[in-house]
């Protein structure tokens, strides 16, 4: 991937050598690139500033590892992509829930061997391939709107699948309890 | 407000009124509550499966880059990491079809990044190009002059730089002593002895730490770096504790965000979120970030550090620390609290301050304390 950056390799070299002025200049040049990237991927969310800052921090921290001053673009792109992945992961953990997933599952839910208990794999097996894909993307950290974009459908269609999947799990539980 | 069970999977998107209505519904219909718990358990199960198999999500990025023809963007170390992980990644892609969408999404993100790079960096004309042209002959003189002057300036800067780099400040405290320092950038360091902090006289937001310290870093464009024998911690503005002990460095993040990497493997930084801790061993091993109780893990600072913990958690922590029952009314239990208290402060004083912050009332009865909403 040729690097046709407007950021001179000399500036990168000076920043890597620890020159504070060059580091500031480099990060200042990269800031609008990162902002435009995250805005495109995530829309105008309040956390954009944090994402930009964290990505610049990654660039700054990793500059010493950049072997070729002319390859800043690939280096900065990886920093932005890494940050985006960590953002999805963090978002999964920060989701508001009625039940804390870090707590042990209720007694009637089990992911182990007891035959009398409901198996999570059994619950997953009730889902259609399409619904399962949605649930997996949700567990990865995507929102329903983003899942719709990934699956090239509408948010309403995704939510309809989710409602059906939820209802299937409800029926499974009723069956399990012999009701 | 009507509560439809169909809305349960979309819990976090609902208004507080709709959530309250659903909570009421769940109390009346336990079978619905069980379905919701199963739903959450299934997602947690999948999430854990992803995390366990690929704890480092950067591997997905490397995989997507390589698959989309950006192999050259990977460093030799990253290529080696990817090749080692490739069988696991490909097995996961076969078991969890949605991960193929994730990889495709990363590939699409590469395209978006390249577009952002083009649009933001190509539109500005470099200042150099806007300057009026001068004759080649005069330009030659100018460059000669510049080089001569530049040589003198560089030599001078080099001498000064060397002097500044070699002039170090060391602050140290003995065993059992505590000292709080304010650094030239306004950041503060609470050194808990035995400990020593070293930094350049011309402060460049880099410090070296031996021993234990709680740092409150002022935000700035240039990151703040803490180095220990094993680790390097990079932050912009945050509060965190570092214990550089024998053969291991422990980092606990109270507020903000930071990255930690082993000095032996700087290419693999670990990012911490508030309430997480990590250990870096002398052999370069970095433990995965783990959720910790910040007040408990920072007890060695001689402070009670509360950075967003709920009042219920703080009540439990104080009750254990002072061995006195502390009861927090349910109406206050979820209130987040930010504050720092010296461990030498009496419990009653701390609870009174917390009560004042929350607009609550402190009651003392039969050797216990009770925090209740003010009437």
PDB file of N, CA, C and O in Angstrom, chain B residues 4-69:
ATOM      1  N   UNK B   4     -45.018  -3.399  27.026  1.00  0.00           N
ATOM      2  CA  UNK B   4     -45.139  -4.538  26.130  1.00  0.00           C
ATOM      3  C   UNK B   4     -43.932  -5.458  26.328  1.00  0.00           C
ATOM      4  O   UNK B   4     -42.785  -5.003  26.253  1.00  0.00           O
ATOM      5  N   UNK B   5     -44.183  -6.755  26.560  1.00  0.00           N
ATOM      6  CA  UNK B   5     -43.056  -7.691  26.739  1.00  0.00           C
ATOM      7  C   UNK B   5     -42.137  -7.713  25.532  1.00  0.00           C
ATOM      8  O   UNK B   5     -40.958  -8.017  25.644  1.00  0.00           O
ATOM      9  N   UNK B   6     -42.684  -7.346  24.356  1.00  0.00           N
ATOM     10  CA  UNK B   6     -41.868  -7.339  23.128  1.00  0.00           C
ATOM     11  C   UNK B   6     -40.694  -6.373  23.211  1.00  0.00           C
ATOM     12  O   UNK B   6     -39.714  -6.503  22.479  1.00  0.00           O
ATOM     13  N   UNK B   7     -40.836  -5.377  24.107  1.00  0.00           N
ATOM     14  CA  UNK B   7     -39.787  -4.351  24.199  1.00  0.00           C
ATOM     15  C   UNK B   7     -38.617  -4.778  25.079  1.00  0.00           C
ATOM     16  O   UNK B   7     -37.599  -4.092  25.143  1.00  0.00           O
ATOM     17  N   UNK B   8     -38.770  -5.900  25.770  1.00  0.00           N
ATOM     18  CA  UNK B   8     -37.733  -6.307  26.729  1.00  0.00           C
ATOM     19  C   UNK B   8     -36.326  -6.424  26.121  1.00  0.00           C
ATOM     20  O   UNK B   8     -35.362  -5.974  26.735  1.00  0.00           O
ATOM     21  N   UNK B   9     -36.159  -6.992  24.911  1.00  0.00           N
ATOM     22  CA  UNK B   9     -34.782  -7.080  24.380  1.00  0.00           C
ATOM     23  C   UNK B   9     -34.185  -5.715  24.050  1.00  0.00           C
ATOM     24  O   UNK B   9     -32.994  -5.614  23.790  1.00  0.00           O
ATOM     25  N   UNK B  10     -35.032  -4.683  24.029  1.00  0.00           N
ATOM     26  CA  UNK B  10     -34.535  -3.346  23.667  1.00  0.00           C
ATOM     27  C   UNK B  10     -34.483  -2.445  24.897  1.00  0.00           C
ATOM     28  O   UNK B  10     -34.614  -1.226  24.802  1.00  0.00           O
ATOM     29  N   UNK B  11     -34.315  -3.085  26.028  1.00  0.00           N
ATOM     30  CA  UNK B  11     -34.374  -2.424  27.325  1.00  0.00           C
ATOM     31  C   UNK B  11     -33.594  -1.117  27.377  1.00  0.00           C
ATOM     32  O   UNK B  11     -34.101  -0.077  27.795  1.00  0.00           O
ATOM     33  N   UNK B  12     -32.339  -1.145  26.937  1.00  0.00           N
ATOM     34  CA  UNK B  12     -31.477   0.032  27.120  1.00  0.00           C
ATOM     35  C   UNK B  12     -31.885   1.216  26.258  1.00  0.00           C
ATOM     36  O   UNK B  12     -31.477   2.338  26.520  1.00  0.00           O
ATOM     37  N   UNK B  13     -32.709   0.957  25.227  1.00  0.00           N
ATOM     38  CA  UNK B  13     -33.107   2.054  24.338  1.00  0.00           C
ATOM     39  C   UNK B  13     -34.366   2.754  24.839  1.00  0.00           C
ATOM     40  O   UNK B  13     -34.792   3.747  24.260  1.00  0.00           O
ATOM     41  N   UNK B  14     -34.987   2.218  25.891  1.00  0.00           N
ATOM     42  CA  UNK B  14     -36.288   2.734  26.329  1.00  0.00           C
ATOM     43  C   UNK B  14     -36.141   3.933  27.251  1.00  0.00           C
ATOM     44  O   UNK B  14     -35.097   4.131  27.883  1.00  0.00           O
ATOM     45  N   UNK B  15     -37.216   4.711  27.339  1.00  0.00           N
ATOM     46  CA  UNK B  15     -37.234   5.856  28.248  1.00  0.00           C
ATOM     47  C   UNK B  15     -37.310   5.334  29.685  1.00  0.00           C
ATOM     48  O   UNK B  15     -37.729   4.188  29.913  1.00  0.00           O
ATOM     49  N   UNK B  16     -36.916   6.143  30.670  1.00  0.00           N
ATOM     50  CA  UNK B  16     -37.005   5.701  32.070  1.00  0.00           C
ATOM     51  C   UNK B  16     -38.429   5.280  32.446  1.00  0.00           C
ATOM     52  O   UNK B  16     -38.624   4.321  33.198  1.00  0.00           O
ATOM     53  N   UNK B  17     -39.432   5.967  31.875  1.00  0.00           N
ATOM     54  CA  UNK B  17     -40.825   5.620  32.194  1.00  0.00           C
ATOM     55  C   UNK B  17     -41.153   4.227  31.654  1.00  0.00           C
ATOM     56  O   UNK B  17     -41.770   3.415  32.343  1.00  0.00           O
ATOM     57  N   UNK B  18     -40.720   3.966  30.422  1.00  0.00           N
ATOM     58  CA  UNK B  18     -40.991   2.654  29.814  1.00  0.00           C
ATOM     59  C   UNK B  18     -40.241   1.556  30.578  1.00  0.00           C
ATOM     60  O   UNK B  18     -40.775   0.452  30.781  1.00  0.00           O
ATOM     61  N   UNK B  19     -39.027   1.864  31.024  1.00  0.00           N
ATOM     62  CA  UNK B  19     -38.256   0.875  31.803  1.00  0.00           C
ATOM     63  C   UNK B  19     -38.962   0.579  33.117  1.00  0.00           C
ATOM     64  O   UNK B  19     -39.053  -0.579  33.542  1.00  0.00           O
ATOM     65  N   UNK B  20     -39.485   1.635  33.754  1.00  0.00           N
ATOM     66  CA  UNK B  20     -40.181   1.443  35.041  1.00  0.00           C
ATOM     67  C   UNK B  20     -41.415   0.567  34.832  1.00  0.00           C
ATOM     68  O   UNK B  20     -41.708  -0.324  35.647  1.00  0.00           O
ATOM     69  N   UNK B  21     -42.123   0.813  33.727  1.00  0.00           N
ATOM     70  CA  UNK B  21     -43.329   0.027  33.449  1.00  0.00           C
ATOM     71  C   UNK B  21     -42.958  -1.441  33.229  1.00  0.00           C
ATOM     72  O   UNK B  21     -43.654  -2.351  33.693  1.00  0.00           O
ATOM     73  N   UNK B  22     -41.833  -1.673  32.549  1.00  0.00           N
ATOM     74  CA  UNK B  22     -41.405  -3.055  32.294  1.00  0.00           C
ATOM     75  C   UNK B  22     -40.938  -3.740  33.590  1.00  0.00           C
ATOM     76  O   UNK B  22     -41.174  -4.928  33.783  1.00  0.00           O
ATOM     77  N   UNK B  23     -40.275  -2.978  34.442  1.00  0.00           N
ATOM     78  CA  UNK B  23     -39.855  -3.548  35.742  1.00  0.00           C
ATOM     79  C   UNK B  23     -41.080  -4.058  36.499  1.00  0.00           C
ATOM     80  O   UNK B  23     -41.062  -5.122  37.103  1.00  0.00           O
ATOM     81  N   UNK B  24     -42.135  -3.249  36.458  1.00  0.00           N
ATOM     82  CA  UNK B  24     -43.385  -3.617  37.142  1.00  0.00           C
ATOM     83  C   UNK B  24     -43.947  -4.899  36.535  1.00  0.00           C
ATOM     84  O   UNK B  24     -44.369  -5.813  37.251  1.00  0.00           O
ATOM     85  N   UNK B  25     -43.904  -4.958  35.203  1.00  0.00           N
ATOM     86  CA  UNK B  25     -44.426  -6.134  34.497  1.00  0.00           C
ATOM     87  C   UNK B  25     -43.626  -7.389  34.883  1.00  0.00           C
ATOM     88  O   UNK B  25     -44.198  -8.465  35.086  1.00  0.00           O
ATOM     89  N   UNK B  26     -42.297  -7.229  34.995  1.00  0.00           N
ATOM     90  CA  UNK B  26     -41.446  -8.374  35.328  1.00  0.00           C
ATOM     91  C   UNK B  26     -41.746  -8.900  36.726  1.00  0.00           C
ATOM     92  O   UNK B  26     -41.643 -10.100  36.982  1.00  0.00           O
ATOM     93  N   UNK B  27     -42.118  -7.977  37.621  1.00  0.00           N
ATOM     94  CA  UNK B  27     -42.472  -8.422  38.979  1.00  0.00           C
ATOM     95  C   UNK B  27     -43.735  -9.270  38.958  1.00  0.00           C
ATOM     96  O   UNK B  27     -43.873 -10.228  39.698  1.00  0.00           O
ATOM     97  N   UNK B  28     -44.648  -8.887  38.060  1.00  0.00           N
ATOM     98  CA  UNK B  28     -45.930  -9.606  37.996  1.00  0.00           C
ATOM     99  C   UNK B  28     -45.802 -10.927  37.230  1.00  0.00           C
ATOM    100  O   UNK B  28     -46.550 -11.859  37.469  1.00  0.00           O
ATOM    101  N   UNK B  29     -44.863 -10.973  36.276  1.00  0.00           N
ATOM    102  CA  UNK B  29     -44.743 -12.175  35.435  1.00  0.00           C
ATOM    103  C   UNK B  29     -43.316 -12.734  35.509  1.00  0.00           C
ATOM    104  O   UNK B  29     -42.467 -12.399  34.664  1.00  0.00           O
ATOM    105  N   UNK B  30     -43.047 -13.570  36.509  1.00  0.00           N
ATOM    106  CA  UNK B  30     -41.687 -14.091  36.685  1.00  0.00           C
ATOM    107  C   UNK B  30     -41.168 -14.854  35.469  1.00  0.00           C
ATOM    108  O   UNK B  30     -39.964 -14.874  35.207  1.00  0.00           O
ATOM    109  N   UNK B  31     -42.082 -15.448  34.716  1.00  0.00           N
ATOM    110  CA  UNK B  31     -41.664 -16.227  33.536  1.00  0.00           C
ATOM    111  C   UNK B  31     -41.021 -15.300  32.482  1.00  0.00           C
ATOM    112  O   UNK B  31     -40.072 -15.675  31.799  1.00  0.00           O
ATOM    113  N   UNK B  32     -41.542 -14.064  32.422  1.00  0.00           N
ATOM    114  CA  UNK B  32     -40.931 -13.080  31.509  1.00  0.00           C
ATOM    115  C   UNK B  32     -39.542 -12.692  31.997  1.00  0.00           C
ATOM    116  O   UNK B  32     -38.613 -12.546  31.203  1.00  0.00           O
ATOM    117  N   UNK B  33     -39.407 -12.535  33.305  1.00  0.00           N
ATOM    118  CA  UNK B  33     -38.101 -12.185  33.891  1.00  0.00           C
ATOM    119  C   UNK B  33     -37.097 -13.299  33.603  1.00  0.00           C
ATOM    120  O   UNK B  33     -35.926 -13.042  33.298  1.00  0.00           O
ATOM    121  N   UNK B  34     -37.577 -14.546  33.661  1.00  0.00           N
ATOM    122  CA  UNK B  34     -36.694 -15.680  33.377  1.00  0.00           C
ATOM    123  C   UNK B  34     -36.262 -15.666  31.907  1.00  0.00           C
ATOM    124  O   UNK B  34     -35.108 -15.960  31.581  1.00  0.00           O
ATOM    125  N   UNK B  35     -37.197 -15.301  31.029  1.00  0.00           N
ATOM    126  CA  UNK B  35     -36.848 -15.243  29.601  1.00  0.00           C
ATOM    127  C   UNK B  35     -35.775 -14.175  29.373  1.00  0.00           C
ATOM    128  O   UNK B  35     -34.815 -14.389  28.631  1.00  0.00           O
ATOM    129  N   UNK B  36     -35.961 -13.039  30.025  1.00  0.00           N
ATOM    130  CA  UNK B  36     -34.986 -11.958  29.846  1.00  0.00           C
ATOM    131  C   UNK B  36     -33.614 -12.380  30.390  1.00  0.00           C
ATOM    132  O   UNK B  36     -32.583 -12.101  29.769  1.00  0.00           O
ATOM    133  N   UNK B  37     -33.623 -13.055  31.532  1.00  0.00           N
ATOM    134  CA  UNK B  37     -32.344 -13.517  32.104  1.00  0.00           C
ATOM    135  C   UNK B  37     -31.685 -14.527  31.169  1.00  0.00           C
ATOM    136  O   UNK B  37     -30.464 -14.510  30.987  1.00  0.00           O
ATOM    137  N   UNK B  38     -32.496 -15.399  30.544  1.00  0.00           N
ATOM    138  CA  UNK B  38     -31.944 -16.371  29.592  1.00  0.00           C
ATOM    139  C   UNK B  38     -31.352 -15.639  28.385  1.00  0.00           C
ATOM    140  O   UNK B  38     -30.259 -15.948  27.910  1.00  0.00           O
ATOM    141  N   UNK B  39     -32.079 -14.639  27.919  1.00  0.00           N
ATOM    142  CA  UNK B  39     -31.641 -13.829  26.776  1.00  0.00           C
ATOM    143  C   UNK B  39     -30.269 -13.197  27.070  1.00  0.00           C
ATOM    144  O   UNK B  39     -29.356 -13.262  26.248  1.00  0.00           O
ATOM    145  N   UNK B  40     -30.150 -12.602  28.260  1.00  0.00           N
ATOM    146  CA  UNK B  40     -28.878 -11.974  28.642  1.00  0.00           C
ATOM    147  C   UNK B  40     -27.781 -13.035  28.819  1.00  0.00           C
ATOM    148  O   UNK B  40     -26.626 -12.806  28.461  1.00  0.00           O
ATOM    149  N   UNK B  41     -28.166 -14.176  29.387  1.00  0.00           N
ATOM    150  CA  UNK B  41     -27.176 -15.244  29.615  1.00  0.00           C
ATOM    151  C   UNK B  41     -26.631 -15.765  28.276  1.00  0.00           C
ATOM    152  O   UNK B  41     -25.441 -16.064  28.149  1.00  0.00           O
ATOM    153  N   UNK B  42     -27.510 -15.855  27.272  1.00  0.00           N
ATOM    154  CA  UNK B  42     -27.081 -16.325  25.946  1.00  0.00           C
ATOM    155  C   UNK B  42     -26.067 -15.344  25.352  1.00  0.00           C
ATOM    156  O   UNK B  42     -25.019 -15.740  24.824  1.00  0.00           O
ATOM    157  N   UNK B  43     -26.371 -14.050  25.477  1.00  0.00           N
ATOM    158  CA  UNK B  43     -25.440 -13.044  24.923  1.00  0.00           C
ATOM    159  C   UNK B  43     -24.115 -13.048  25.678  1.00  0.00           C
ATOM    160  O   UNK B  43     -23.050 -12.927  25.064  1.00  0.00           O
ATOM    161  N   UNK B  44     -24.208 -13.191  27.008  1.00  0.00           N
ATOM    162  CA  UNK B  44     -22.970 -13.221  27.810  1.00  0.00           C
ATOM    163  C   UNK B  44     -22.140 -14.449  27.429  1.00  0.00           C
ATOM    164  O   UNK B  44     -20.914 -14.385  27.336  1.00  0.00           O
ATOM    165  N   UNK B  45     -22.823 -15.564  27.182  1.00  0.00           N
ATOM    166  CA  UNK B  45     -22.151 -16.810  26.797  1.00  0.00           C
ATOM    167  C   UNK B  45     -21.391 -16.607  25.466  1.00  0.00           C
ATOM    168  O   UNK B  45     -20.224 -16.991  25.339  1.00  0.00           O
ATOM    169  N   UNK B  46     -22.079 -16.000  24.500  1.00  0.00           N
ATOM    170  CA  UNK B  46     -21.435 -15.753  23.199  1.00  0.00           C
ATOM    171  C   UNK B  46     -20.263 -14.785  23.351  1.00  0.00           C
ATOM    172  O   UNK B  46     -19.184 -15.003  22.793  1.00  0.00           O
ATOM    173  N   UNK B  47     -20.506 -13.719  24.112  1.00  0.00           N
ATOM    174  CA  UNK B  47     -19.451 -12.714  24.290  1.00  0.00           C
ATOM    175  C   UNK B  47     -18.214 -13.357  24.923  1.00  0.00           C
ATOM    176  O   UNK B  47     -17.090 -13.120  24.488  1.00  0.00           O
ATOM    177  N   UNK B  48     -18.452 -14.168  25.940  1.00  0.00           N
ATOM    178  CA  UNK B  48     -17.318 -14.824  26.616  1.00  0.00           C
ATOM    179  C   UNK B  48     -16.593 -15.781  25.669  1.00  0.00           C
ATOM    180  O   UNK B  48     -15.375 -15.919  25.722  1.00  0.00           O
ATOM    181  N   UNK B  49     -17.373 -16.452  24.815  1.00  0.00           N
ATOM    182  CA  UNK B  49     -16.749 -17.369  23.854  1.00  0.00           C
ATOM    183  C   UNK B  49     -15.821 -16.592  22.915  1.00  0.00           C
ATOM    184  O   UNK B  49     -14.698 -17.025  22.635  1.00  0.00           O
ATOM    185  N   UNK B  50     -16.284 -15.420  22.458  1.00  0.00           N
ATOM    186  CA  UNK B  50     -15.436 -14.587  21.571  1.00  0.00           C
ATOM    187  C   UNK B  50     -14.180 -14.140  22.319  1.00  0.00           C
ATOM    188  O   UNK B  50     -13.080 -14.177  21.779  1.00  0.00           O
ATOM    189  N   UNK B  51     -14.392 -13.668  23.547  1.00  0.00           N
ATOM    190  CA  UNK B  51     -13.277 -13.090  24.313  1.00  0.00           C
ATOM    191  C   UNK B  51     -12.249 -14.155  24.685  1.00  0.00           C
ATOM    192  O   UNK B  51     -11.049 -13.896  24.687  1.00  0.00           O
ATOM    193  N   UNK B  52     -12.762 -15.334  25.025  1.00  0.00           N
ATOM    194  CA  UNK B  52     -11.864 -16.407  25.453  1.00  0.00           C
ATOM    195  C   UNK B  52     -10.987 -16.874  24.282  1.00  0.00           C
ATOM    196  O   UNK B  52      -9.785 -17.084  24.431  1.00  0.00           O
ATOM    197  N   UNK B  53     -11.626 -17.002  23.128  1.00  0.00           N
ATOM    198  CA  UNK B  53     -10.868 -17.504  21.965  1.00  0.00           C
ATOM    199  C   UNK B  53      -9.922 -16.438  21.411  1.00  0.00           C
ATOM    200  O   UNK B  53      -8.806 -16.754  21.000  1.00  0.00           O
ATOM    201  N   UNK B  54     -10.375 -15.193  21.394  1.00  0.00           N
ATOM    202  CA  UNK B  54      -9.540 -14.098  20.852  1.00  0.00           C
ATOM    203  C   UNK B  54      -9.581 -12.925  21.839  1.00  0.00           C
ATOM    204  O   UNK B  54     -10.338 -11.976  21.655  1.00  0.00           O
ATOM    205  N   UNK B  55      -8.762 -12.992  22.903  1.00  0.00           N
ATOM    206  CA  UNK B  55      -8.817 -11.909  23.899  1.00  0.00           C
ATOM    207  C   UNK B  55      -8.369 -10.566  23.326  1.00  0.00           C
ATOM    208  O   UNK B  55      -8.758  -9.533  23.824  1.00  0.00           O
ATOM    209  N   UNK B  56      -7.563 -10.612  22.278  1.00  0.00           N
ATOM    210  CA  UNK B  56      -7.044  -9.372  21.705  1.00  0.00           C
ATOM    211  C   UNK B  56      -7.741  -9.118  20.367  1.00  0.00           C
ATOM    212  O   UNK B  56      -7.444  -9.773  19.367  1.00  0.00           O
ATOM    213  N   UNK B  57      -8.657  -8.164  20.348  1.00  0.00           N
ATOM    214  CA  UNK B  57      -9.432  -7.929  19.125  1.00  0.00           C
ATOM    215  C   UNK B  57      -8.596  -7.338  17.994  1.00  0.00           C
ATOM    216  O   UNK B  57      -9.055  -7.263  16.852  1.00  0.00           O
ATOM    217  N   UNK B  58      -7.390  -6.890  18.309  1.00  0.00           N
ATOM    218  CA  UNK B  58      -6.546  -6.363  17.233  1.00  0.00           C
ATOM    219  C   UNK B  58      -6.236  -7.461  16.219  1.00  0.00           C
ATOM    220  O   UNK B  58      -5.965  -7.192  15.049  1.00  0.00           O
ATOM    221  N   UNK B  59      -6.329  -8.714  16.661  1.00  0.00           N
ATOM    222  CA  UNK B  59      -6.070  -9.814  15.728  1.00  0.00           C
ATOM    223  C   UNK B  59      -7.091  -9.827  14.596  1.00  0.00           C
ATOM    224  O   UNK B  59      -6.763 -10.164  13.450  1.00  0.00           O
ATOM    225  N   UNK B  60      -8.343  -9.461  14.921  1.00  0.00           N
ATOM    226  CA  UNK B  60      -9.356  -9.400  13.857  1.00  0.00           C
ATOM    227  C   UNK B  60      -8.994  -8.321  12.838  1.00  0.00           C
ATOM    228  O   UNK B  60      -9.221  -8.476  11.636  1.00  0.00           O
ATOM    229  N   UNK B  61      -8.438  -7.216  13.351  1.00  0.00           N
ATOM    230  CA  UNK B  61      -8.028  -6.130  12.442  1.00  0.00           C
ATOM    231  C   UNK B  61      -6.901  -6.620  11.534  1.00  0.00           C
ATOM    232  O   UNK B  61      -6.937  -6.412  10.313  1.00  0.00           O
ATOM    233  N   UNK B  62      -5.920  -7.287  12.131  1.00  0.00           N
ATOM    234  CA  UNK B  62      -4.791  -7.785  11.338  1.00  0.00           C
ATOM    235  C   UNK B  62      -5.285  -8.783  10.292  1.00  0.00           C
ATOM    236  O   UNK B  62      -4.837  -8.773   9.135  1.00  0.00           O
ATOM    237  N   UNK B  63      -6.223  -9.632  10.708  1.00  0.00           N
ATOM    238  CA  UNK B  63      -6.778 -10.639   9.789  1.00  0.00           C
ATOM    239  C   UNK B  63      -7.480  -9.952   8.610  1.00  0.00           C
ATOM    240  O   UNK B  63      -7.280 -10.308   7.439  1.00  0.00           O
ATOM    241  N   UNK B  64      -8.307  -8.940   8.944  1.00  0.00           N
ATOM    242  CA  UNK B  64      -9.056  -8.239   7.891  1.00  0.00           C
ATOM    243  C   UNK B  64      -8.106  -7.490   6.959  1.00  0.00           C
ATOM    244  O   UNK B  64      -8.306  -7.474   5.737  1.00  0.00           O
ATOM    245  N   UNK B  65      -7.073  -6.878   7.521  1.00  0.00           N
ATOM    246  CA  UNK B  65      -6.108  -6.146   6.687  1.00  0.00           C
ATOM    247  C   UNK B  65      -5.421  -7.104   5.712  1.00  0.00           C
ATOM    248  O   UNK B  65      -5.287  -6.813   4.524  1.00  0.00           O
ATOM    249  N   UNK B  66      -4.993  -8.242   6.237  1.00  0.00           N
ATOM    250  CA  UNK B  66      -4.293  -9.207   5.393  1.00  0.00           C
ATOM    251  C   UNK B  66      -5.233  -9.744   4.308  1.00  0.00           C
ATOM    252  O   UNK B  66      -4.852  -9.882   3.146  1.00  0.00           O
ATOM    253  N   UNK B  67      -6.490 -10.009   4.694  1.00  0.00           N
ATOM    254  CA  UNK B  67      -7.440 -10.589   3.743  1.00  0.00           C
ATOM    255  C   UNK B  67      -7.810  -9.604   2.633  1.00  0.00           C
ATOM    256  O   UNK B  67      -8.148 -10.002   1.521  1.00  0.00           O
ATOM    257  N   UNK B  68      -7.763  -8.300   2.968  1.00  0.00           N
ATOM    258  CA  UNK B  68      -8.187  -7.311   1.969  1.00  0.00           C
ATOM    259  C   UNK B  68      -6.998  -6.732   1.195  1.00  0.00           C
ATOM    260  O   UNK B  68      -7.113  -5.658   0.599  1.00  0.00           O
ATOM    261  N   UNK B  69      -5.875  -7.418   1.227  1.00  0.00           N
ATOM    262  CA  UNK B  69      -4.740  -6.987   0.413  1.00  0.00           C
ATOM    263  C   UNK B  69      -3.861  -5.939   1.063  1.00  0.00           C
ATOM    264  O   UNK B  69      -3.038  -5.327   0.395  1.00  0.00           O
TER     265      UNK B  69
END
